[in-house]
CSV table of C-alpha atoms in Angstrom, one decimal:
chain,number,residue,atom,x,y,z
A,1,GLY,CA,-60.8,5.2,-24.0
A,2,SER,CA,-62.3,6.7,-20.9
A,3,ALA,CA,-61.7,10.2,-22.2
A,4,LEU,CA,-63.3,9.4,-25.5
A,5,HIS,CA,-66.3,8.0,-23.7
A,6,THR,CA,-66.6,11.2,-21.7
A,7,ALA,CA,-66.4,13.3,-24.9
A,8,LEU,CA,-68.9,11.1,-26.8
A,9,LYS,CA,-71.3,11.6,-23.9
A,10,ALA,CA,-71.0,15.4,-24.3
A,11,HIS,CA,-71.5,15.0,-28.1
A,12,TYR,CA,-74.6,12.9,-27.7
A,13,ASP,CA,-75.9,15.3,-25.0
A,14,ASN,CA,-75.9,17.9,-27.9
A,15,LYS,CA,-73.0,19.9,-26.5
A,16,SER,CA,-71.0,22.2,-28.7
A,17,TRP,CA,-67.7,21.2,-30.2
A,18,ASP,CA,-65.8,23.4,-27.7
A,19,GLU,CA,-67.6,21.6,-24.9
A,20,VAL,CA,-66.9,18.2,-26.4
A,21,THR,CA,-63.1,18.9,-26.7
A,22,GLN,CA,-63.1,20.5,-23.2
A,23,ALA,CA,-64.7,17.3,-21.8
A,24,PHE,CA,-62.0,15.2,-23.5
A,25,SER,CA,-59.1,17.5,-22.4
A,26,GLU,CA,-60.3,17.5,-18.8
A,27,ALA,CA,-60.5,13.7,-18.8
A,28,TYR,CA,-57.1,13.3,-20.6
A,29,PRO,CA,-55.0,16.4,-19.9
A,30,GLU,CA,-51.6,14.9,-20.7
A,31,HIS,CA,-50.1,12.1,-22.7
A,32,LEU,CA,-49.8,9.2,-20.3
A,33,ASP,CA,-47.7,6.9,-22.4
A,34,THR,CA,-45.1,8.8,-24.5
A,35,GLU,CA,-44.1,5.6,-26.4
A,36,ASP,CA,-47.7,5.2,-27.7
A,37,LEU,CA,-47.8,7.8,-30.5
A,38,ALA,CA,-51.5,7.2,-31.3
A,39,LYS,CA,-52.9,8.1,-27.9
A,40,THR,CA,-51.8,11.7,-27.6
A,41,PRO,CA,-54.3,14.4,-26.4
A,42,GLU,CA,-54.1,15.9,-29.9
A,43,ASN,CA,-54.9,12.7,-31.6
A,44,GLY,CA,-57.8,12.1,-29.3
A,45,ILE,CA,-59.4,15.4,-30.3
A,46,GLU,CA,-58.6,14.7,-34.0
A,47,THR,CA,-60.3,11.3,-33.7
A,48,LEU,CA,-63.4,12.9,-32.2
A,49,ARG,CA,-63.4,15.5,-35.1
A,50,ARG,CA,-63.2,12.7,-37.7
A,51,TYR,CA,-65.9,10.6,-35.8
A,52,ILE,CA,-68.4,13.4,-35.7
A,53,ASN,CA,-67.8,14.3,-39.3
A,54,TYR,CA,-68.0,10.6,-40.4
A,55,TYR,CA,-71.4,10.1,-38.8
A,56,LYS,CA,-72.7,13.6,-39.3
A,57,GLU,CA,-75.6,12.6,-41.6
A,58,GLU,CA,-76.3,9.2,-40.1
A,59,ASP,CA,-76.6,10.5,-36.6
A,60,LYS,CA,-79.3,12.9,-37.7
A,61,LEU,CA,-81.6,9.8,-37.8
A,62,TRP,CA,-81.1,9.2,-34.1
A,63,LYS,CA,-83.0,10.7,-31.1
A,64,VAL,CA,-81.0,10.3,-27.9
A,65,ILE,CA,-83.0,8.9,-25.0
A,66,GLY,CA,-80.1,8.8,-22.5
A,67,THR,CA,-76.3,8.8,-22.2
A,68,GLU,CA,-74.3,6.9,-19.6
A,69,VAL,CA,-77.4,5.3,-18.3
A,70,GLU,CA,-77.0,3.7,-14.9
A,71,ASP,CA,-79.8,1.6,-13.4
A,72,THR,CA,-80.7,-1.6,-11.7
A,73,PHE,CA,-83.4,-4.3,-12.2
A,74,GLU,CA,-84.5,-7.4,-10.4
A,75,LEU,CA,-84.5,-10.9,-11.9
A,76,GLU,CA,-84.9,-14.2,-10.1
A,77,GLY,CA,-84.2,-12.5,-6.8
A,78,ILE,CA,-80.9,-11.0,-8.1
A,79,THR,CA,-80.2,-7.3,-8.4
A,80,PHE,CA,-78.5,-6.5,-11.7
A,81,GLN,CA,-76.6,-3.2,-12.1
A,82,LEU,CA,-76.0,-1.9,-15.5
A,83,HIS,CA,-74.3,1.0,-17.3
A,84,ILE,CA,-75.3,1.6,-20.9
A,85,ASP,CA,-73.3,4.2,-22.8
A,86,LEU,CA,-76.2,5.4,-24.9
A,87,ILE,CA,-79.8,4.6,-25.5
A,88,ALA,CA,-81.2,6.1,-28.7
A,89,GLU,CA,-84.2,5.7,-31.0
A,90,HIS,CA,-83.8,5.4,-34.8
A,91,VAL,CA,-86.4,7.2,-36.8
A,92,GLN,CA,-87.2,4.1,-38.8
A,93,SER,CA,-86.4,1.0,-36.7
A,94,GLY,CA,-86.9,1.7,-33.0
A,95,ILE,CA,-84.9,1.8,-29.8
A,96,TYR,CA,-81.3,0.6,-29.5
A,97,GLY,CA,-78.7,0.3,-26.7
A,98,TRP,CA,-75.2,1.4,-27.6
A,99,ASP,CA,-71.8,0.5,-26.2
A,100,HIS,CA,-68.8,2.6,-27.3
A,101,LYS,CA,-65.7,0.5,-27.8
A,102,THR,CA,-62.3,2.1,-28.3
A,103,THR,CA,-59.1,0.4,-29.1
A,104,GLY,CA,-55.6,1.1,-30.3
A,105,SER,CA,-54.6,-2.5,-30.7
A,106,LYS,CA,-53.3,-3.8,-34.0
A,107,SER,CA,-55.9,-6.6,-34.1
A,108,GLY,CA,-58.8,-4.1,-33.7
A,109,ILE,CA,-62.2,-5.0,-32.1
A,110,ALA,CA,-63.1,-8.6,-31.9
A,111,TRP,CA,-66.6,-8.3,-33.2
A,112,SER,CA,-67.4,-12.0,-32.9
A,113,ASP,CA,-67.0,-11.8,-29.1
A,114,TYR,CA,-70.4,-10.1,-28.9
A,115,ASP,CA,-72.4,-12.7,-30.8
A,116,LEU,CA,-73.1,-14.7,-27.6
A,117,ASN,CA,-72.3,-12.0,-25.1
A,118,ASP,CA,-74.5,-12.3,-22.0
A,119,GLN,CA,-74.2,-8.6,-21.2
A,120,ILE,CA,-75.8,-7.6,-24.5
A,121,THR,CA,-78.6,-10.1,-23.7
A,122,GLU,CA,-79.0,-8.5,-20.2
A,123,TYR,CA,-79.1,-5.0,-21.6
A,124,THR,CA,-81.6,-6.0,-24.4
A,125,HIS,CA,-83.9,-7.5,-21.7
A,126,TYR,CA,-83.6,-4.3,-19.6
A,127,ILE,CA,-84.4,-2.0,-22.6
A,128,ASN,CA,-87.4,-4.2,-23.6
A,129,LYS,CA,-88.8,-4.0,-20.1
A,130,LYS,CA,-88.1,-0.3,-19.7
A,131,TYR,CA,-89.2,1.0,-23.0
A,132,GLY,CA,-91.4,-1.7,-24.4
A,133,GLN,CA,-89.1,-2.7,-27.2
A,134,CYS,CA,-85.4,-3.1,-28.2
A,135,ALA,CA,-84.6,-3.3,-31.9
A,136,GLY,CA,-81.0,-4.3,-31.2
A,137,PHE,CA,-77.8,-3.4,-29.5
A,138,ILE,CA,-75.0,-1.5,-31.2
A,139,ILE,CA,-71.3,-1.8,-30.6
A,140,ASN,CA,-70.0,1.5,-31.7
A,141,GLY,CA,-66.3,0.9,-32.5
A,142,VAL,CA,-63.6,3.5,-32.6
A,143,GLU,CA,-60.1,2.3,-33.6
A,144,LEU,CA,-57.0,4.5,-33.8
A,145,LYS,CA,-53.4,3.8,-34.5
A,146,HIS,CA,-50.2,5.6,-35.5
A,147,LEU,CA,-48.2,4.6,-38.5
A,148,LYS,CA,-44.7,5.8,-39.2
A,149,ILE,CA,-44.9,5.1,-42.9
A,150,LYS,CA,-47.7,4.5,-45.4
A,151,ASN,CA,-48.9,0.9,-45.4
A,152,LYS,CA,-50.0,-1.2,-48.3
A,153,TYR,CA,-53.6,-0.1,-47.8
A,154,GLY,CA,-52.6,3.6,-48.3
A,155,GLU,CA,-53.0,4.4,-44.7
A,156,GLY,CA,-50.6,6.8,-42.9
A,157,PRO,CA,-48.2,8.1,-42.1
A,158,GLY,CA,-49.5,9.5,-38.8
A,159,LEU,CA,-52.9,9.0,-37.2
A,160,VAL,CA,-55.1,6.4,-38.8
A,161,THR,CA,-58.7,6.0,-37.6
A,162,LYS,CA,-61.5,3.5,-38.3
A,163,PHE,CA,-65.2,3.7,-37.3
A,164,GLU,CA,-67.6,0.8,-37.4
A,165,ARG,CA,-71.0,0.0,-35.9
A,166,HIS,CA,-72.2,-3.5,-35.6
A,167,THR,CA,-75.8,-4.4,-34.5
A,168,TYR,CA,-76.5,-7.5,-32.4
A,169,ASN,CA,-80.0,-8.9,-31.9
A,170,ARG,CA,-81.5,-11.2,-29.3
A,171,LYS,CA,-84.5,-13.3,-30.1
A,172,PRO,CA,-87.2,-13.8,-27.4
A,173,LYS,CA,-86.1,-17.4,-27.0
A,174,GLU,CA,-82.5,-16.4,-26.5
A,175,ILE,CA,-83.5,-14.0,-23.7
A,176,ASP,CA,-85.7,-16.7,-22.2
A,177,ARG,CA,-82.8,-19.0,-22.3
A,178,TRP,CA,-80.6,-16.4,-20.5
A,179,ILE,CA,-83.3,-15.9,-17.8
A,180,LYS,CA,-83.4,-19.7,-17.3
A,181,SER,CA,-79.6,-19.8,-17.0
A,182,VAL,CA,-79.7,-17.0,-14.4
A,183,SER,CA,-82.3,-19.0,-12.4
A,184,GLU,CA,-80.3,-22.2,-12.5
A,185,TRP,CA,-77.1,-20.4,-11.4
A,186,LYS,CA,-79.0,-18.8,-8.6
A,187,LYS,CA,-80.1,-22.2,-7.4
A,188,LYS,CA,-76.5,-23.5,-7.5
A,189,ILE,CA,-75.1,-20.5,-5.7
A,190,ASP,CA,-77.9,-20.8,-3.0
A,191,SER,CA,-77.0,-24.5,-2.6
A,192,SER,CA,-73.3,-23.7,-2.2
A,193,TYR,CA,-74.1,-21.1,0.4
A,194,ALA,CA,-76.3,-23.6,2.3
A,195,SER,CA,-73.7,-26.3,2.3
A,196,ASN,CA,-70.6,-24.0,2.4
A,197,SER,CA,-69.3,-26.1,-0.5
A,198,TRP,CA,-67.9,-24.2,-3.5
A,199,PRO,CA,-66.6,-25.9,-6.6
A,200,TYR,CA,-63.3,-24.7,-7.9
A,201,ASN,CA,-63.1,-23.1,-11.3
A,202,TYR,CA,-60.4,-24.9,-13.2
A,203,SER,CA,-60.9,-23.2,-16.5
A,204,LYS,CA,-59.7,-19.8,-17.7
A,205,LEU,CA,-63.2,-18.7,-18.9
A,206,CYS,CA,-63.7,-16.4,-16.0
A,207,GLY,CA,-61.0,-13.8,-15.8
A,208,TRP,CA,-62.4,-12.1,-12.7
A,209,CYS,CA,-62.5,-15.1,-10.4
A,210,ASN,CA,-59.7,-17.0,-8.5
């Protein structure tokens, strides 16, 4: 996944095919899991070739503003750090943020997970403030798998790839609701600091906290 991100950056930076494949090969020089027949270096390059060909005409409608954009912004006294894979302007509809998602899992990408995703709201808010508009946020999905035999859908044998782009929008009231939520959480955290009293998280909603 990381190597594909690196190669997609090179692609959207208007690098040549040789430079794109070199970027991928340098990031993924050898097959790390020999039992995973999908994620070989050769299949990575083939996935890139198919991706570029698949979106060849559609991507002509996009003007790249920035790749692997890293920045910060302040909100309610909090510094937010962000990393957006791609910011691009469509010739007809405006500026969008992009996040490349790659997976080799059988279940594919869980598109519904992004419907209420706070990170997309955060990025939409940032792009709105930075560029004066944000027409939406695109999850750019790249799926790959290896099949030993042809399945009932006619896929395989060998490398099978699937490319999808889903656009997610945030209404002004949804962004305002997120800003209000940030403000309320800031107050709760400040109160916990002041009293040195921290409530325990009994749920499994936050996978990063103990």
